[in-house]
Amino acid sequence: MNRRNFIKSTAFGTAALAGSSLLNAALLKKPHVGIQIYGYNILDEGIETCLDGLQERGAIDTLYLTTHTYYCAVNRPPQVLADHGIPIQDERKRRFPKIWVRTDERFYKETILRHQAKPQDFEYGDRDLFNEIQKPLRARGMNVFARWYEPTDINRVLVDGTPSIANWEKVLVVDMNGKRGTSPCWNNPDYREWLRASVLDMFSNYELDGIQFGAERVGPLSEQLFRHGFTPTCFCEHCISKNKEKGLDAEDARTGYRDLYNLMESLRQGQRPVDGVVTTVLRLFQKYPEILGWNYQWIQADNEIQKMIYQAVKSIKPTAQVARHIDHQRSSWDIFYRAAAPYSDMIGTCDWIKPILYHEIFGPRLHHWKLAEEHKTFASELTLEQSMELFYALFHYDKNVFPTLDKLDDGIPPKYVYIETKRAVDATSGTLPVASGIGIDIPWNGQPYPSKPESIYKATLLAFQAGAKGVVASREYDEMQFVNLKAFGDAVRENYKG
Ligand SMILES: [Zn+2]
């Protein structure tokens, strides 16, 4: 019996079957190997067939199984879905529930929000997958984490033009002009309580080994400097009063953000301030320190929510693991987030850091989502090459290893996974285990962007070499070609052997 099978059949296997406190210790000894997957993927392929394939190809031991699809990859064209030996269906024509777990009304007494009312009216809505999967999952010594990204984008919350979450419009952010925005406010008490209640509900009613929770949005400062189309938020009554307690004046924040917003608009129209962009922005930061303070407090509110989720999970099931999802912009290019929420501040908010480290797709994302966007305003005085070189220097990426601008769309080398995994490990002196998110076959602009097996293999090995205690095959199982999932699994097996 090799080492892998030995451990699987003893400590880890026993813990998984018994759901005992051994699970925690076992997870830390054995590499944690997750995969992000939708319920309908499993039901389309058949539970037994799908689980066997995940184990055999990807060495997967934990499903990161999506519980709520208020925010997820949606409306993908069939060409980006992988051939898994069954007919590929056009998901744009399918209607799935927004919630894949049953809810218990007793948990939601302190919030005005309610989950989708009739998920059973949608495809697979009559199935209770999180219960159905327990037996086949445990028979294979596998675990299941709830995977939930908070609902960030109103368009994905809508079903037939109406929010699928009751009273959703009442918890949305308020912009600097007093208008409702499109995402929920992290300081809204009803929103927070709904998140908390949902976690209590799930962990009380289902046998879950953990949760992956996280947000995929930036602060108001990043929205102005490298993303566009956002009016600064949040100026709701809850944010104003909370920030007042921190000594931040709402009127100065509004004025500062208005000036910053107007500056970005003028830059977009081709105007150039006489003292240069950076000087003018730094002037605003000094004149209205509330710009920075408002941004900082916003990101702290997210941190508070992560901690609240952690405590809610532990209150029901202390052995359950909480993996904190760090989305790609946060892990890799949002310097304001990185400055305001270092990994060391995440101690006490989770058991695992799970940063997105999708090396191949990072190339076009860096090029078009970060550098090209910033070039329209904040970095308009730099060429894209200069901007890229500055980015490489500031983020400690060797420009002799990382691609030149004309090669950026071909992807970033696996070395990036090593650098960013090591940064996360070092930031907490190894006290918070890291599960690196390895990107496999992630589409670009609605078209396939195929991974290379040797690149996936190397990236996965490098994550372990950098100190990762686990890896998570990402972004979505249904996009992964089997040859690439196998390359991921081969690296896990190779690492585990050694
Ligand atoms: Zn607010």
Coordinates of C-alpha atoms and ligand atoms in Angstrom, one line a residue:
M1 CA 0.0 0.0 0.0
N2 CA 1.5 3.3 -1.0
R3 CA 1.5 6.3 1.4
R4 CA -1.4 8.0 -0.3
N5 CA -3.7 5.0 0.0
F6 CA -2.5 4.3 3.5
I7 CA -3.4 7.7 4.8
K8 CA -6.7 7.7 2.8
S9 CA -7.7 4.4 4.4
T10 CA -6.7 5.3 7.9
A11 CA -6.7 8.8 9.5
F12 CA -8.3 10.8 6.7
G13 CA -10.8 8.2 5.6
T14 CA -11.9 7.5 9.1
A15 CA -12.3 11.2 9.9
A16 CA -14.3 11.8 6.7
L17 CA -16.6 8.9 7.4
A18 CA -17.1 9.8 11.1
G19 CA -17.2 13.6 10.5
S20 CA -15.1 13.7 13.7
S21 CA -12.6 16.3 14.9
L22 CA -9.9 14.2 13.3
L23 CA -10.9 15.9 10.0
N24 CA -9.2 19.1 11.0
A25 CA -5.9 17.4 11.7
A26 CA -6.1 15.2 8.7
L27 CA -6.8 18.0 6.4
L28 CA -3.6 19.8 7.5
K29 CA -1.4 16.7 7.1
K30 CA -2.7 15.6 3.7
P31 CA -2.8 18.1 0.9
H32 CA -6.2 19.5 0.5
V33 CA -7.3 19.0 -3.1
G34 CA -10.5 20.7 -4.0
I35 CA -12.5 21.4 -7.2
Q36 CA -15.0 24.2 -7.9
I37 CA -18.1 22.6 -9.3
Y38 CA -21.8 23.3 -9.9
G39 CA -24.6 20.9 -8.8
Y40 CA -25.9 20.6 -12.3
N41 CA -22.5 19.4 -13.5
I42 CA -22.8 16.4 -11.1
L43 CA -26.4 15.7 -12.0
D44 CA -25.8 16.0 -15.7
E45 CA -22.9 13.4 -15.5
G46 CA -24.4 11.2 -12.8
I47 CA -23.2 11.4 -9.2
E48 CA -21.2 8.2 -9.1
T49 CA -19.6 8.7 -12.5
C50 CA -18.7 12.3 -11.8
L51 CA -17.2 11.5 -8.4
D52 CA -15.1 8.6 -9.7
G53 CA -13.8 10.8 -12.5
L54 CA -12.8 13.6 -10.2
Q55 CA -10.9 11.2 -8.0
E56 CA -9.2 9.3 -10.8
R57 CA -8.3 12.2 -12.9
G58 CA -7.8 15.1 -10.5
A59 CA -7.0 13.3 -7.2
I60 CA -9.9 15.4 -5.8
D61 CA -10.9 14.9 -2.2
T62 CA -13.1 17.9 -1.6
L63 CA -16.0 19.3 -3.7
Y64 CA -16.4 23.1 -3.6
L65 CA -20.0 22.7 -4.5
T66 CA -21.9 25.8 -5.3
T67 CA -24.8 26.4 -2.9
H68 CA -26.0 29.8 -4.3
T69 CA -25.8 31.0 -7.9
Y70 CA -26.9 34.6 -7.3
Y71 CA -23.3 35.3 -8.4
C72 CA -21.4 32.8 -10.6
A73 CA -20.3 32.3 -14.2
V74 CA -23.5 32.5 -16.2
N75 CA -24.7 32.6 -19.8
R76 CA -21.5 31.0 -21.1
P77 CA -21.7 29.8 -24.7
P78 CA -21.4 26.1 -25.4
Q79 CA -17.9 26.4 -27.0
V80 CA -16.3 27.2 -23.6
L81 CA -17.7 24.1 -22.0
A82 CA -15.5 21.0 -22.0
D83 CA -16.3 17.6 -23.5
H84 CA -17.0 15.3 -20.6
G85 CA -18.4 12.5 -22.6
I86 CA -22.0 13.7 -22.4
P87 CA -23.8 16.1 -24.8
I88 CA -22.8 19.7 -24.2
Q89 CA -26.0 21.7 -23.5
D90 CA -26.4 25.4 -24.0
E91 CA -26.6 26.8 -20.5
R92 CA -28.1 30.0 -21.8
K93 CA -31.2 28.1 -22.5
R94 CA -31.4 26.3 -19.2
R95 CA -33.0 27.7 -16.1
F96 CA -31.4 26.6 -12.8
P97 CA -32.4 27.4 -9.2
K98 CA -30.5 30.3 -7.6
I99 CA -30.2 28.3 -4.4
W100 CA -29.2 24.6 -4.2
V101 CA -29.9 24.0 -0.5
R102 CA -33.3 24.0 1.3
T103 CA -33.9 26.9 3.6
D104 CA -35.5 27.0 7.0
E105 CA -37.5 30.1 7.7
R106 CA -36.7 30.0 11.4
F107 CA -33.2 31.3 10.8
Y108 CA -34.3 34.4 9.0
K109 CA -36.4 36.2 11.6
E110 CA -34.0 39.1 12.1
T111 CA -33.6 40.0 8.4
I112 CA -35.9 41.4 5.7
L113 CA -34.2 39.4 3.0
R114 CA -35.4 36.0 1.8
H115 CA -33.8 33.5 -0.6
Q116 CA -35.4 32.6 -3.9
A117 CA -39.0 31.6 -3.2
K118 CA -39.6 28.6 -5.4
P119 CA -36.3 27.0 -6.5
Q120 CA -38.3 23.8 -7.2
D121 CA -39.8 25.5 -10.3
F122 CA -36.4 25.4 -12.0
E123 CA -34.4 22.6 -13.6
Y124 CA -33.2 20.1 -10.9
G125 CA -35.1 22.2 -8.3
D126 CA -36.7 19.0 -7.1
R127 CA -33.4 17.5 -6.2
D128 CA -31.7 17.9 -2.8
L129 CA -28.2 17.3 -4.0
F130 CA -26.4 18.2 -0.8
N131 CA -28.3 15.4 0.8
E132 CA -28.2 12.9 -2.1
I133 CA -24.5 13.2 -2.5
Q134 CA -23.6 12.3 1.1
K135 CA -23.5 8.6 0.8
P136 CA -21.5 8.3 -2.5
L137 CA -19.2 11.1 -1.3
R138 CA -18.5 9.5 2.1
A139 CA -18.1 6.0 0.5
R140 CA -15.2 7.5 -1.4
G141 CA -13.7 9.3 1.6
M142 CA -14.5 12.7 0.0
N143 CA -15.6 15.9 1.6
V144 CA -17.9 18.7 0.6
F145 CA -17.6 22.5 1.1
A146 CA -20.4 24.9 0.4
R147 CA -19.2 27.3 -2.2
W148 CA -20.8 30.7 -2.0
Y149 CA -19.7 34.0 -3.5
E150 CA -21.8 36.9 -2.2
P151 CA -24.3 38.3 -4.7
T152 CA -22.4 41.3 -6.2
D153 CA -24.0 42.0 -9.5
I154 CA -27.7 42.8 -9.6
N155 CA -28.0 41.4 -13.2
R156 CA -27.2 37.9 -11.9
V157 CA -29.6 38.2 -9.0
L158 CA -32.5 39.0 -11.4
V159 CA -34.8 36.3 -12.7
D160 CA -37.2 37.4 -15.4
G161 CA -36.3 41.0 -14.6
T162 CA -37.1 40.7 -10.8
P163 CA -34.6 40.2 -8.0
S164 CA -34.8 36.6 -6.9
I165 CA -34.0 37.7 -3.4
A166 CA -37.0 39.4 -1.7
N167 CA -36.3 43.0 -0.6
W168 CA -33.0 43.0 -2.4
E169 CA -33.3 46.6 -3.6
K170 CA -33.5 47.7 0.1
V171 CA -30.0 46.6 1.0
L172 CA -28.1 48.1 -2.0
V173 CA -25.3 50.6 -1.7
V174 CA -26.1 54.3 -2.0
D175 CA -23.8 56.4 -4.3
M176 CA -22.3 59.9 -3.7
N177 CA -25.4 61.4 -5.4
G178 CA -27.8 59.5 -3.2
K179 CA -28.8 57.0 -5.8
R180 CA -29.0 53.2 -5.2
G181 CA -26.2 51.2 -6.7
T182 CA -26.2 47.7 -8.0
S183 CA -24.6 45.7 -5.2
P184 CA -25.4 45.2 -1.5
C185 CA -23.9 47.3 1.2
W186 CA -21.5 45.5 3.5
N187 CA -22.6 47.6 6.4
N188 CA -26.3 47.0 5.9
P189 CA -27.5 45.1 9.0
D190 CA -30.2 43.2 7.0
Y191 CA -27.6 42.0 4.5
R192 CA -25.2 40.9 7.1
E193 CA -27.8 39.1 9.1
W194 CA -29.1 37.3 5.9
L195 CA -25.5 36.1 5.2
R196 CA -25.1 34.9 8.8
A197 CA -28.6 33.3 8.9
S198 CA -27.9 31.5 5.6
V199 CA -24.7 30.0 7.0
L200 CA -26.3 28.9 10.3
D201 CA -29.2 27.4 8.2
M202 CA -26.8 25.4 5.9
F203 CA -24.6 24.1 8.6
S204 CA -27.5 23.1 10.8
N205 CA -29.3 21.2 8.1
Y206 CA -26.6 19.7 6.0
E207 CA -23.5 17.6 6.6
L208 CA -20.9 20.1 5.4
D209 CA -17.2 19.8 6.0
G210 CA -16.6 23.5 5.3
I211 CA -17.4 26.5 3.2
Q212 CA -15.6 28.7 0.7
F213 CA -17.0 32.2 1.1
G214 CA -15.9 35.4 -0.5
A215 CA -16.6 38.6 -2.4
E216 CA -15.5 39.6 -5.9
R217 CA -15.5 43.4 -5.7
V218 CA -13.2 46.2 -5.0
G219 CA -13.4 49.4 -3.0
P220 CA -14.5 52.8 -4.3
L221 CA -11.0 54.0 -4.9
S222 CA -10.1 51.1 -7.2
E223 CA -13.4 51.6 -9.0
Q224 CA -12.3 55.1 -9.9
L225 CA -8.6 54.5 -10.7
F226 CA -8.6 51.3 -12.6
R227 CA -12.2 50.3 -13.2
H228 CA -14.8 52.6 -14.8
G229 CA -18.5 53.1 -15.0
F230 CA -18.9 53.3 -11.2
T231 CA -20.2 56.2 -9.2
P232 CA -18.5 56.2 -5.8
T233 CA -20.3 54.4 -3.0
C234 CA -21.3 53.8 -0.2
F235 CA -23.1 56.7 1.4
C236 CA -26.0 54.9 3.0
E237 CA -27.0 55.8 6.5
H238 CA -25.2 52.8 8.0
C239 CA -21.9 53.7 6.3
I240 CA -22.1 57.3 7.2
S241 CA -22.7 56.6 10.8
K242 CA -20.1 53.9 11.1
N243 CA -17.5 56.1 9.4
K244 CA -18.4 59.0 11.6
E245 CA -17.4 56.9 14.6
K246 CA -14.0 56.6 12.9
G247 CA -13.8 60.4 12.7
L248 CA -14.6 60.5 8.9
D249 CA -16.7 63.3 7.7
A250 CA -19.3 62.3 5.0
E251 CA -19.4 65.7 3.3
D252 CA -15.6 65.7 2.9
A253 CA -15.7 62.2 1.6
R254 CA -18.4 63.1 -0.9
T255 CA -16.5 66.2 -2.1
G256 CA -13.3 64.3 -2.4
Y257 CA -14.9 61.5 -4.4
R258 CA -16.7 64.0 -6.6
D259 CA -13.4 65.7 -7.4
L260 CA -11.7 62.4 -8.0
Y261 CA -14.6 61.2 -10.2
N262 CA -14.5 64.4 -12.2
L263 CA -10.8 64.2 -12.6
M264 CA -11.1 60.7 -14.0
E265 CA -13.9 61.8 -16.4
S266 CA -11.7 64.6 -17.7
L267 CA -8.8 62.3 -18.2
R268 CA -11.0 59.9 -20.1
Q269 CA -11.9 62.7 -22.4
G270 CA -8.2 63.4 -23.1
Q271 CA -7.6 66.3 -20.8
R272 CA -4.3 66.5 -18.9
P273 CA -3.9 68.3 -15.5
V274 CA -1.2 70.9 -15.6
D275 CA 0.7 69.2 -12.7
G276 CA 0.3 65.7 -14.0
V277 CA -2.1 63.0 -13.0
V278 CA -0.4 61.4 -10.0
T279 CA 0.4 64.8 -8.4
T280 CA -3.2 65.9 -8.8
V281 CA -4.5 62.6 -7.3
L282 CA -2.1 62.9 -4.4
R283 CA -3.3 66.4 -3.8
L284 CA -6.9 65.1 -3.5
F285 CA -5.7 62.4 -1.1
Q286 CA -4.1 65.1 1.1
K287 CA -6.9 67.6 0.8
Y288 CA -9.6 65.0 1.5
P289 CA -8.1 62.1 3.5
E290 CA -11.7 60.8 3.7
I291 CA -11.1 59.4 0.2
L292 CA -8.6 57.0 1.7
G293 CA -10.5 56.5 4.9
W294 CA -13.8 55.7 3.2
N295 CA -12.0 53.1 1.0
Y296 CA -10.2 51.6 4.0
Q297 CA -13.3 51.3 6.1
W298 CA -15.2 49.7 3.2
I299 CA -12.7 47.0 3.0
Q300 CA -12.7 46.5 6.8
A301 CA -16.5 45.9 6.5
D302 CA -15.7 43.0 4.2
N303 CA -13.2 41.7 6.7
E304 CA -15.9 41.9 9.4
I305 CA -18.2 39.9 7.3
Q306 CA -15.6 37.2 6.7
K307 CA -15.1 37.0 10.5
M308 CA -18.8 36.8 11.1
I309 CA -19.1 33.9 8.6
Y310 CA -16.2 32.2 10.3
Q311 CA -17.8 32.5 13.7
A312 CA -21.2 31.4 12.5
V313 CA -19.8 28.3 11.0
K314 CA -17.8 27.5 14.1
S315 CA -20.8 28.0 16.3
I316 CA -22.6 25.2 14.6
K317 CA -19.7 22.9 13.7
P318 CA -16.3 23.7 15.2
T319 CA -14.5 21.2 13.0
A320 CA -15.8 22.7 9.8
Q321 CA -13.2 24.5 7.7
V322 CA -13.7 28.1 6.4
A323 CA -11.8 28.9 3.2
R324 CA -11.6 32.5 2.4
H325 CA -11.9 33.2 -1.3
I326 CA -9.6 35.9 -2.6
D327 CA -10.6 36.8 -6.1
H328 CA -8.2 37.5 -8.9
Q329 CA -8.2 41.3 -8.7
R330 CA -7.6 41.1 -5.0
S331 CA -4.9 38.5 -5.1
S332 CA -3.1 40.0 -8.1
W333 CA -3.5 43.6 -9.1
D334 CA -5.7 45.7 -6.9
I335 CA -3.0 47.5 -5.0
F336 CA -5.5 49.4 -2.8
Y337 CA -7.1 46.1 -1.6
R338 CA -3.7 44.6 -1.1
A339 CA -2.6 47.7 1.0
A340 CA -5.9 47.7 3.0
A341 CA -6.3 44.0 3.6
P342 CA -3.0 42.2 3.9
Y343 CA -3.1 38.4 4.4
S344 CA -1.9 38.9 7.9
D345 CA -5.2 40.7 8.8
M346 CA -7.1 37.5 7.7
I347 CA -5.9 35.6 10.7
G348 CA -9.0 34.9 12.8
T349 CA -11.3 35.2 9.8
C350 CA -10.8 31.8 8.2
D351 CA -9.0 28.5 8.4
W352 CA -7.7 28.6 4.8
I353 CA -6.7 31.4 2.4
K354 CA -7.8 30.4 -1.1
P355 CA -6.3 33.0 -3.5
I356 CA -7.1 32.9 -7.1
L357 CA -3.8 32.3 -8.9
Y358 CA -4.9 31.6 -12.5
H359 CA -1.6 32.0 -14.3
E360 CA -2.6 31.5 -17.9
I361 CA -5.7 33.8 -18.0
F362 CA -3.9 36.3 -15.8
G363 CA -2.0 37.4 -19.0
P364 CA -5.0 38.8 -20.9
R365 CA -6.7 39.9 -17.7
L366 CA -3.7 41.9 -16.6
H367 CA -3.4 43.4 -20.1
H368 CA -7.0 44.3 -20.7
W369 CA -8.7 44.5 -17.3
K370 CA -5.9 46.3 -15.5
L371 CA -3.3 48.0 -17.8
A372 CA -5.6 49.0 -20.6
E373 CA -8.3 50.2 -18.3
E374 CA -5.9 52.2 -16.1
H375 CA -4.4 53.7 -19.3
K376 CA -7.7 55.4 -20.0
T377 CA -7.3 57.6 -16.9
F378 CA -4.9 57.2 -14.0
A379 CA -2.0 55.8 -16.1
S380 CA -2.7 57.8 -19.2
E381 CA 0.7 59.4 -19.1
L382 CA 2.5 56.1 -19.3
T383 CA 2.7 53.8 -22.3
L384 CA 1.3 50.3 -21.7
E385 CA 4.8 49.0 -21.8
Q386 CA 5.9 51.4 -19.1
S387 CA 2.8 50.6 -17.1
M388 CA 3.4 46.9 -17.3
E389 CA 7.1 47.3 -16.3
L390 CA 6.1 49.4 -13.3
F391 CA 3.5 46.8 -12.3
Y392 CA 6.2 44.0 -12.6
A393 CA 8.6 46.0 -10.5
L394 CA 6.1 46.9 -7.8
F395 CA 4.7 43.4 -7.5
H396 CA 8.2 41.8 -7.6
Y397 CA 7.8 40.0 -10.9
D398 CA 11.1 39.4 -12.8
K399 CA 10.6 41.0 -16.2
N400 CA 13.1 38.5 -17.6
V401 CA 10.7 35.7 -16.7
F402 CA 7.4 37.4 -17.2
P403 CA 6.2 38.2 -20.7
T404 CA 6.6 41.3 -22.7
L405 CA 3.4 43.2 -23.6
D406 CA 3.0 41.6 -27.0
K407 CA 3.1 38.2 -25.4
L408 CA 0.9 39.0 -22.4
D409 CA -2.2 37.6 -24.1
D410 CA -0.5 34.2 -24.3
G411 CA -0.5 33.9 -20.5
I412 CA 1.8 34.3 -17.5
P413 CA 4.2 31.5 -16.6
P414 CA 3.6 29.1 -13.7
K415 CA 6.2 30.9 -11.7
Y416 CA 3.5 33.4 -10.8
V417 CA 1.7 30.7 -8.8
Y418 CA 4.9 30.1 -6.8
I419 CA 5.5 33.8 -6.1
E420 CA 1.9 34.6 -5.0
T421 CA 1.5 31.4 -3.0
K422 CA 4.8 32.1 -1.2
R423 CA 3.7 35.7 -0.5
A424 CA 0.5 34.4 1.1
V425 CA 2.4 31.8 3.2
D426 CA 5.0 34.2 4.3
A427 CA 2.5 36.9 5.2
T428 CA 1.1 34.8 8.0
S429 CA 4.3 33.1 8.8
G430 CA 2.6 29.9 7.7
T431 CA -0.1 30.2 10.4
L432 CA -2.9 30.2 7.9
P433 CA -2.7 27.4 5.4
V434 CA -3.0 28.4 1.8
A435 CA -5.0 26.5 -0.9
S436 CA -3.9 27.9 -4.2
G437 CA -6.6 28.3 -6.8
I438 CA -5.2 26.8 -10.0
G439 CA -6.9 28.1 -13.2
I440 CA -7.8 25.5 -15.8
D441 CA -9.3 26.2 -19.2
I442 CA -10.8 29.6 -18.2
P443 CA -12.5 31.2 -21.1
W444 CA -11.6 34.6 -22.4
N445 CA -14.2 36.9 -23.9
G446 CA -16.7 34.0 -24.4
Q447 CA -14.2 32.0 -26.3
P448 CA -12.1 29.0 -25.2
Y449 CA -8.7 29.8 -23.8
P450 CA -7.2 26.3 -23.6
S451 CA -4.7 25.4 -20.9
K452 CA -1.6 23.4 -21.6
P453 CA -1.3 20.2 -19.5
E454 CA 2.4 20.8 -18.8
S455 CA 1.7 24.3 -17.6
I456 CA -1.1 23.1 -15.3
Y457 CA 1.2 20.4 -14.0
K458 CA 4.0 22.8 -13.3
A459 CA 1.8 25.4 -11.7
T460 CA 0.3 22.9 -9.3
L461 CA 3.7 21.5 -8.3
L462 CA 5.0 25.0 -7.8
A463 CA 2.1 25.8 -5.4
F464 CA 3.2 23.0 -3.1
Q465 CA 6.9 24.0 -3.4
A466 CA 5.9 27.5 -2.3
G467 CA 4.3 26.1 0.8
A468 CA 0.7 25.6 -0.1
K469 CA -1.1 23.0 2.0
G470 CA -3.7 22.5 -0.7
V471 CA -4.8 23.3 -4.2
V472 CA -8.2 24.0 -5.7
A473 CA -8.9 23.1 -9.4
S474 CA -10.6 26.2 -10.7
R475 CA -12.5 28.1 -12.1
E476 CA -15.3 25.7 -13.1
Y477 CA -15.2 22.0 -13.5
D478 CA -17.4 22.1 -16.6
E479 CA -14.8 24.2 -18.4
M480 CA -12.0 21.8 -17.7
Q481 CA -10.7 19.4 -20.4
F482 CA -10.0 16.1 -18.8
V483 CA -6.4 16.1 -20.0
N484 CA -5.8 19.2 -18.0
L485 CA -7.7 18.0 -14.9
K486 CA -5.5 14.9 -15.1
A487 CA -2.3 17.1 -15.3
F488 CA -3.5 18.8 -12.1
G489 CA -4.1 15.4 -10.5
D490 CA -0.7 14.1 -11.7
A491 CA 1.0 17.0 -9.9
V492 CA -0.9 16.3 -6.7
R493 CA 0.0 12.6 -6.9
E494 CA 3.6 13.4 -7.6
N495 CA 3.9 15.9 -4.7
Y496 CA 2.1 13.5 -2.3
K497 CA 4.4 10.7 -3.3
G498 CA 7.4 12.8 -2.3
Ligands
ZN1 ZN -23.5 51.5 3.0

